[in-house]
Amino acid sequence: MQKIIIYSSSLCMRALLEGLLYDCGAEVCVATSRQNLFDRCAAERFDKVVVGETALFMEGCDTVERIRPCGAREPEILVFAPDITEECVMSLLERGVNQYVSLPVVPARLRRKVFGV
Amino acid sequence: MILFLLSTLFGSLILLLLPRRQRAVRRAEYVRRISIYVSVGYEFGTFTLRNIASPTDLVLLAEAVAYVSERVRGTGVKPLREVMEHYALERRLVDRASRRRGVERAYALALLARMPLSRATSERAYALFGEDDDRRVRFYALLCGVAGDRDFVHYVAAFRPRFTRYEMAEVVALLCREVCAVAYTPLVRSHNYNLCMLGISLVRRMDAVEAERELRRVVVEGTGCLRLEAVYVLASLRGNLSGVALRRWIYHRPRSERRSLCRHFVRSGYSIHTLRALFGAEECNEAERMLNTYKCRIA
């Protein structure tokens, strides 16, 4: 079974992502803070990390290295955020994010992207 | 004595913050339940929460629906309409707006405008509050009208006074929410300030390079803020900036505005030759400094 962790600094965004990814045959966890996300990624093996904001990757911290210790290529990182500029999307991809999905999103399309179903 | 005052202050702060935190947690729970329903629960029967009785519960539910509505589209809209009808959110929010004044009335209308409204509710909200004395109420009544009615032009044209930048941004965000096709060309050609500014904002939002000719017409024939905005958007699209009219207009702008325009043109990727044709020595020197730094990417 796939293991997915969700993070956003906004309570409502966490709840939204958790609800949209509900009951898809995967184990979905929620990180309540940045440090909680990094600690859990270091302690457990996740297949996907779903982040509900871009600020985590834009503030100079080594986010991707802390999510993927030892230079691994997993977990896959998906970022969901409102429409942003092409430059910002390119910056995210250069930092190691695998996919960027702009909001608003069609629920079925989101589930296909995350779970491939 | 000091200790007593500090403890009173601390206690008041706790009393103030605790309900706010509880409301935030409850709102997040409503968002979670609604998004589950939108995602998978729609097939399994009607949506239920515990009885939404108090005004606080109503506002929290409305905020949750509005939050999900702004982030979900397509097949996610119909379940949201079901939730709104089940709890009569449209009628209750319009009633709430009728009973309140000022910013509370505007807030109720703002929540309504963020939801997928029915045409009847949007027309009713606009009819009741479109002529209110408070500008904020008038603006959010207009947004309600635009949210439920695809024929939004007469609402925008009738709004007085002119939109501010923030109001324009909200209107554009609302129009783009459902990713519907909006014809920007007639808007840019309009003689109404609000409609023309809306058209230019939509061109910027959509990166519509086909609108270059219309933008140049506004640059040559327009006045005031419309002309300035058209120049900025034309530069963002890397359009043609040649012409005596533009050069003369830039020459008569205040110094700070000329420098701001020059910086924008540099960031948009125009060469120093283009800038020398439009600006004086001072702006060109600054442009060369910018071009020589890491702040500009040269293709």
Coordinates of C-alpha atoms in Angstrom, one line a residue:
Chain A
M1 CA 0.0 0.0 0.0
Q2 CA 1.3 3.5 -0.9
K3 CA 2.3 5.7 2.0
I4 CA 1.7 9.4 1.6
I5 CA 2.3 12.4 3.8
I6 CA 0.6 15.8 3.5
Y7 CA 1.9 19.1 4.8
S8 CA 0.8 22.7 4.7
S9 CA 1.3 25.5 7.3
S10 CA -2.5 26.3 6.8
L11 CA -4.9 24.2 8.8
C12 CA -7.6 24.5 6.2
M13 CA -5.2 23.5 3.3
R14 CA -4.1 20.4 5.2
A15 CA -7.8 19.5 5.8
L16 CA -8.6 20.1 2.1
L17 CA -5.8 17.9 0.9
E18 CA -6.6 15.2 3.4
G19 CA -10.3 15.2 2.3
L20 CA -9.5 15.2 -1.4
L21 CA -7.1 12.2 -1.0
Y22 CA -9.5 10.3 1.2
D23 CA -10.2 6.6 0.7
C24 CA -7.8 5.9 -2.2
G25 CA -6.3 2.7 -0.9
A26 CA -3.2 4.4 0.4
E27 CA -2.1 5.3 3.9
V28 CA -2.4 9.1 4.3
C29 CA -0.5 10.8 7.1
V30 CA -0.6 14.5 8.0
A31 CA 2.4 16.5 9.2
T32 CA 1.5 19.3 11.5
S33 CA 4.6 21.3 11.2
R34 CA 7.7 21.6 9.1
Q35 CA 9.9 19.9 11.7
N36 CA 7.3 17.2 12.1
L37 CA 7.5 16.6 8.3
F38 CA 11.3 16.4 8.2
D39 CA 11.4 14.1 11.3
R40 CA 8.8 11.7 9.9
C41 CA 10.5 11.6 6.4
A42 CA 13.7 10.7 8.2
A43 CA 12.1 8.0 10.4
E44 CA 9.7 6.4 7.9
R45 CA 9.7 5.7 4.2
F46 CA 7.0 7.5 2.2
D47 CA 6.1 7.0 -1.4
K48 CA 4.8 10.6 -1.9
V49 CA 5.0 13.9 -0.1
V50 CA 2.2 16.3 -0.9
V51 CA 2.8 19.9 0.0
G52 CA 0.1 22.6 -0.1
E53 CA 2.3 25.6 -0.5
T54 CA 5.4 26.9 -2.3
A55 CA 7.0 28.8 0.7
L56 CA 8.5 25.6 2.0
F57 CA 10.9 25.5 -1.0
M58 CA 11.4 29.2 -1.4
E59 CA 12.9 30.3 1.9
G60 CA 16.4 29.1 1.5
C61 CA 16.2 26.0 3.6
D62 CA 17.3 22.6 2.3
T63 CA 13.8 21.2 2.2
V64 CA 14.3 18.6 -0.5
E65 CA 17.5 17.3 1.1
R66 CA 15.7 16.9 4.4
I67 CA 12.8 15.1 2.8
R68 CA 15.0 12.8 0.8
P69 CA 18.0 12.0 3.0
C70 CA 21.1 10.5 1.5
G71 CA 20.4 11.9 -1.9
A72 CA 17.6 9.4 -2.7
R73 CA 15.2 10.0 -5.6
E74 CA 12.2 9.1 -3.4
P75 CA 9.8 10.1 -2.1
E76 CA 8.1 11.9 -5.0
I77 CA 7.3 15.5 -4.1
L78 CA 4.1 17.1 -5.4
V79 CA 3.3 20.7 -4.7
F80 CA -0.3 22.1 -4.9
A81 CA -0.6 25.9 -4.9
P82 CA -2.6 28.6 -6.5
D83 CA -1.5 29.8 -10.0
I84 CA 2.0 31.2 -9.9
T85 CA 4.4 32.4 -12.5
E86 CA 6.3 30.2 -14.9
E87 CA 9.6 31.2 -13.3
C88 CA 8.4 30.0 -9.9
V89 CA 7.3 26.7 -11.3
M90 CA 10.7 26.3 -13.0
S91 CA 12.4 27.2 -9.7
L92 CA 10.4 24.5 -7.9
L93 CA 11.3 21.9 -10.5
E94 CA 15.0 22.8 -10.4
R95 CA 14.9 22.4 -6.6
G96 CA 13.8 18.8 -7.0
V97 CA 10.0 19.0 -6.9
N98 CA 8.5 16.3 -9.2
Q99 CA 5.2 17.8 -10.0
Y100 CA 3.4 21.1 -9.5
V101 CA -0.4 21.2 -9.6
S102 CA -2.1 24.5 -9.7
L103 CA -5.3 25.2 -7.8
P104 CA -8.3 25.1 -8.4
V105 CA -8.2 21.5 -9.3
V106 CA -10.7 18.8 -10.4
P107 CA -10.8 16.2 -7.6
A108 CA -10.8 13.2 -10.0
R109 CA -7.7 14.6 -11.8
L110 CA -5.9 15.2 -8.5
R111 CA -6.5 11.6 -7.4
R112 CA -5.3 10.4 -10.8
K113 CA -2.1 12.4 -10.4
V114 CA -1.4 11.3 -6.9
F115 CA -2.5 7.7 -7.0
G116 CA -2.7 6.9 -10.7
V117 CA -6.3 5.7 -10.4
Chain B
M1 CA 0.1 44.9 41.8
I2 CA 2.2 44.5 38.6
L3 CA 1.8 40.8 38.9
F4 CA -1.9 41.1 39.2
L5 CA -2.1 43.3 36.1
L6 CA 0.1 40.9 34.1
S7 CA -2.0 37.9 35.1
T8 CA -5.2 39.7 34.2
L9 CA -3.8 40.7 30.8
F10 CA -2.6 37.2 30.2
G11 CA -5.9 35.7 31.1
S12 CA -7.8 38.1 28.8
L13 CA -5.4 37.1 26.0
I14 CA -6.2 33.5 26.6
L15 CA -9.9 34.1 26.6
L16 CA -9.6 36.1 23.4
L17 CA -7.4 33.6 21.5
L18 CA -8.9 30.3 22.7
P19 CA -12.3 30.7 20.9
R20 CA -10.4 31.9 17.8
R21 CA -8.3 28.7 17.8
Q22 CA -11.4 26.6 18.5
R23 CA -13.1 28.2 15.5
A24 CA -10.1 27.6 13.3
V25 CA -10.0 23.9 14.2
R26 CA -13.8 23.6 13.7
R27 CA -13.5 25.4 10.3
A28 CA -10.8 23.0 9.3
E29 CA -12.9 20.0 10.3
Y30 CA -15.8 21.4 8.1
V31 CA -13.3 21.8 5.2
R32 CA -12.1 18.2 5.7
R33 CA -15.7 16.8 5.7
I34 CA -16.8 18.9 2.8
S35 CA -13.8 17.9 0.7
I36 CA -14.3 14.2 1.5
Y37 CA -17.9 14.6 0.3
V38 CA -16.7 16.4 -2.8
S39 CA -14.1 13.8 -3.5
V40 CA -15.8 10.5 -2.8
G41 CA -18.8 10.9 -0.6
Y42 CA -21.2 12.3 -3.2
E43 CA -21.9 8.8 -4.4
F44 CA -22.9 7.6 -0.9
G45 CA -25.7 9.9 0.1
T46 CA -26.4 13.3 1.4
F47 CA -23.9 15.4 3.4
T48 CA -24.5 15.8 7.1
L49 CA -22.8 17.7 9.9
R50 CA -24.0 18.3 13.4
N51 CA -26.9 20.7 13.5
I52 CA -25.8 24.1 12.2
A53 CA -27.8 26.3 14.6
S54 CA -25.7 29.2 15.9
P55 CA -24.7 32.2 13.7
T56 CA -21.0 31.2 14.4
D57 CA -21.6 27.7 13.0
L58 CA -23.3 29.2 10.0
V59 CA -20.4 31.5 9.3
L60 CA -17.8 28.7 9.8
L61 CA -19.7 26.4 7.4
A62 CA -20.0 29.2 4.9
E63 CA -16.3 29.9 5.2
A64 CA -15.5 26.2 4.7
V65 CA -17.7 26.0 1.6
A66 CA -16.1 29.2 0.2
Y67 CA -12.6 27.9 0.9
V68 CA -13.3 24.6 -0.9
S69 CA -15.1 26.3 -3.7
E70 CA -12.1 28.5 -4.5
R71 CA -9.8 25.5 -4.7
V72 CA -12.0 23.0 -6.5
R73 CA -13.7 23.2 -9.9
G74 CA -15.3 21.0 -12.6
T75 CA -16.9 17.9 -11.1
G76 CA -16.3 19.3 -7.6
V77 CA -18.9 22.0 -7.9
K78 CA -22.1 20.0 -8.0
P79 CA -21.5 18.4 -4.5
L80 CA -20.8 21.9 -3.1
R81 CA -24.2 23.1 -4.5
E82 CA -25.8 20.1 -2.7
V83 CA -24.2 21.1 0.6
M84 CA -25.3 24.7 0.1
E85 CA -28.9 23.7 -0.7
H86 CA -29.0 21.2 2.2
Y87 CA -28.1 24.0 4.7
A88 CA -29.9 26.8 2.8
L89 CA -26.6 28.7 2.9
E90 CA -27.6 31.2 0.2
R91 CA -30.8 32.3 1.9
R92 CA -29.3 32.4 5.3
L93 CA -26.3 34.5 4.2
V94 CA -28.5 37.0 2.4
D95 CA -30.7 37.2 5.5
R96 CA -27.6 37.7 7.6
A97 CA -26.4 40.5 5.3
S98 CA -29.8 42.1 5.5
R99 CA -29.7 42.2 9.3
R100 CA -26.1 43.5 9.6
R101 CA -24.4 46.8 8.5
G102 CA -21.0 47.9 7.2
V103 CA -18.1 45.4 7.3
E104 CA -20.3 42.5 8.6
R105 CA -22.7 42.9 5.7
A106 CA -19.8 43.2 3.3
Y107 CA -18.2 40.0 4.8
A108 CA -21.5 38.0 4.3
L109 CA -21.6 39.1 0.7
A110 CA -17.9 38.3 0.2
L111 CA -18.6 34.8 1.4
L112 CA -21.5 34.4 -0.9
A113 CA -19.5 35.6 -3.9
R114 CA -16.9 32.9 -3.3
M115 CA -19.4 30.1 -3.5
P116 CA -21.0 28.6 -6.7
L117 CA -24.2 30.8 -6.5
S118 CA -27.5 30.3 -8.3
R119 CA -28.5 33.1 -10.7
A120 CA -31.6 33.9 -8.5
T121 CA -29.4 34.5 -5.4
S122 CA -26.9 36.6 -7.2
E123 CA -29.6 38.8 -8.7
R124 CA -31.3 39.1 -5.4
A125 CA -28.1 40.0 -3.6
Y126 CA -27.2 42.6 -6.2
A127 CA -30.8 44.1 -6.2
L128 CA -30.7 44.4 -2.4
F129 CA -27.2 45.7 -1.8
G130 CA -26.0 47.0 -5.2
E131 CA -26.9 50.6 -4.2
D132 CA -25.7 50.5 -0.6
D133 CA -23.9 53.6 0.8
D134 CA -20.9 51.6 1.8
R135 CA -18.5 51.0 -1.0
R136 CA -17.3 47.6 0.3
V137 CA -20.9 46.4 0.4
R138 CA -21.6 47.7 -3.2
F139 CA -18.4 46.0 -4.4
Y140 CA -19.2 42.6 -2.9
A141 CA -22.8 42.8 -4.1
L142 CA -21.3 43.3 -7.6
L143 CA -19.1 40.2 -7.1
C144 CA -22.2 38.3 -6.1
G145 CA -23.8 39.5 -9.3
V146 CA -20.8 38.4 -11.4
A147 CA -20.5 35.1 -9.6
G148 CA -24.0 33.9 -10.6
D149 CA -24.4 35.6 -13.9
R150 CA -22.1 35.1 -16.9
D151 CA -23.4 38.3 -18.4
F152 CA -21.3 40.4 -16.0
V153 CA -20.6 43.4 -18.2
H154 CA -23.4 45.6 -17.1
Y155 CA -22.5 45.0 -13.4
V156 CA -19.0 46.1 -13.9
A157 CA -19.9 49.0 -16.1
A158 CA -22.4 50.3 -13.5
F159 CA -20.0 50.3 -10.5
R160 CA -19.1 53.7 -9.2
P161 CA -16.5 54.9 -8.5
R162 CA -13.6 53.4 -10.5
F163 CA -12.2 50.0 -9.3
T164 CA -9.1 50.1 -7.2
R165 CA -6.3 47.7 -8.1
Y166 CA -7.3 45.3 -5.4
E167 CA -11.0 45.3 -6.4
M168 CA -9.9 44.7 -10.0
A169 CA -7.7 41.8 -8.9
E170 CA -10.7 40.2 -7.1
V171 CA -12.9 40.5 -10.1
V172 CA -10.3 39.0 -12.4
A173 CA -9.7 36.1 -9.9
L174 CA -13.5 35.5 -9.8
L175 CA -13.8 35.4 -13.6
C176 CA -10.9 33.1 -14.0
R177 CA -12.0 30.7 -11.3
E178 CA -14.1 28.6 -13.6
V179 CA -11.7 28.9 -16.5
C180 CA -14.4 30.1 -18.8
A181 CA -13.7 32.0 -22.0
V182 CA -13.9 35.7 -21.4
A183 CA -13.8 37.9 -24.5
Y184 CA -11.2 40.5 -23.5
T185 CA -11.1 42.4 -26.9
P186 CA -14.5 44.1 -26.6
L187 CA -13.6 45.0 -23.0
V188 CA -10.3 46.6 -24.0
R189 CA -12.1 48.5 -26.8
S190 CA -14.8 49.8 -24.4
H191 CA -15.0 53.5 -23.4
N192 CA -16.0 52.6 -19.9
Y193 CA -13.0 52.9 -17.6
N194 CA -13.9 49.8 -15.5
L195 CA -14.5 47.6 -18.5
C196 CA -11.3 48.7 -20.3
M197 CA -9.2 48.2 -17.1
L198 CA -10.8 44.8 -16.7
G199 CA -10.0 43.8 -20.3
I200 CA -6.3 44.9 -19.8
S201 CA -6.1 43.0 -16.5
L202 CA -7.5 39.9 -18.2
V203 CA -4.9 40.3 -21.1
R204 CA -2.2 40.4 -18.4
R205 CA -3.6 37.4 -16.5
M206 CA -3.9 35.3 -19.7
D207 CA -0.6 36.5 -21.3
A208 CA -2.7 37.1 -24.4
V209 CA -0.2 38.3 -27.0
E210 CA -2.9 38.5 -29.6
A211 CA -4.2 41.6 -27.8
E212 CA -1.1 43.6 -28.7
R213 CA -2.8 45.7 -31.3
E214 CA -5.6 46.6 -28.9
L215 CA -3.1 47.5 -26.2
R216 CA -1.2 49.7 -28.6
R217 CA -4.4 51.5 -29.4
V218 CA -4.9 52.2 -25.7
V219 CA -1.2 53.3 -25.4
V220 CA -1.6 55.8 -28.2
E221 CA -5.2 57.0 -27.6
G222 CA -5.9 56.3 -23.9
T223 CA -5.5 58.6 -20.9
G224 CA -4.3 58.4 -17.3
C225 CA -4.2 55.1 -15.5
L226 CA -5.5 53.1 -18.5
R227 CA -2.6 54.2 -20.6
L228 CA -0.1 53.5 -17.9
E229 CA -1.5 50.0 -17.3
A230 CA -1.6 49.3 -21.0
V231 CA 2.1 50.2 -21.3
Y232 CA 3.0 47.9 -18.4
V233 CA 1.0 45.0 -19.8
L234 CA 2.3 45.6 -23.4
A235 CA 5.9 45.4 -22.0
S236 CA 5.1 42.2 -20.0
L237 CA 4.0 40.7 -23.3
R238 CA 7.2 41.9 -25.0
G239 CA 5.1 43.9 -27.5
N240 CA 6.2 46.6 -29.8
L241 CA 7.2 49.8 -28.0
S242 CA 8.2 51.9 -30.9
G243 CA 6.4 55.1 -31.8
V244 CA 6.6 58.8 -31.3
A245 CA 3.4 58.9 -29.2
L246 CA 4.9 56.6 -26.6
R247 CA 8.2 58.3 -26.5
R248 CA 6.6 61.7 -26.0
W249 CA 4.3 60.3 -23.3
I250 CA 7.2 58.7 -21.4
Y251 CA 9.2 62.0 -21.6
H252 CA 6.4 63.9 -19.8
R253 CA 6.0 61.3 -17.0
P254 CA 7.4 62.1 -13.5
R255 CA 10.9 61.0 -12.8
S256 CA 10.0 58.2 -10.4
E257 CA 7.5 56.8 -12.9
R258 CA 10.0 56.9 -15.8
R259 CA 12.5 54.9 -13.6
S260 CA 9.8 52.4 -12.7
L261 CA 8.9 51.9 -16.3
C262 CA 12.5 51.5 -17.3
R263 CA 13.1 48.8 -14.7
H264 CA 10.0 47.0 -15.8
F265 CA 11.1 47.1 -19.5
V266 CA 14.5 45.8 -18.5
R267 CA 13.0 42.9 -16.5
S268 CA 10.7 42.2 -19.5
G269 CA 13.8 41.6 -21.6
Y270 CA 14.1 44.6 -23.9
S271 CA 17.5 45.5 -25.2
I272 CA 19.4 48.6 -24.3
H273 CA 18.9 49.9 -27.9
T274 CA 15.1 49.9 -27.4
L275 CA 15.5 51.6 -24.0
R276 CA 17.8 54.3 -25.5
A277 CA 15.0 55.2 -28.0
L278 CA 12.5 55.8 -25.1
F279 CA 14.4 57.1 -22.1
G280 CA 17.1 59.7 -21.3
A281 CA 20.7 59.1 -20.2
E282 CA 19.8 58.7 -16.5
E283 CA 17.4 55.9 -17.0
C284 CA 19.6 54.2 -19.6
N285 CA 22.6 54.2 -17.2
E286 CA 20.5 52.5 -14.5
A287 CA 19.2 50.0 -17.1
E288 CA 22.8 49.1 -18.1
R289 CA 23.6 48.6 -14.4
M290 CA 20.6 46.3 -14.0
L291 CA 21.5 44.4 -17.2
N292 CA 25.0 43.8 -15.9
T293 CA 23.8 42.3 -12.6
Y294 CA 22.4 38.9 -11.7
K295 CA 18.9 40.4 -11.5
C296 CA 18.3 40.1 -15.2
R297 CA 18.3 37.1 -17.3
I298 CA 19.5 37.7 -20.9
A299 CA 18.1 35.3 -23.5

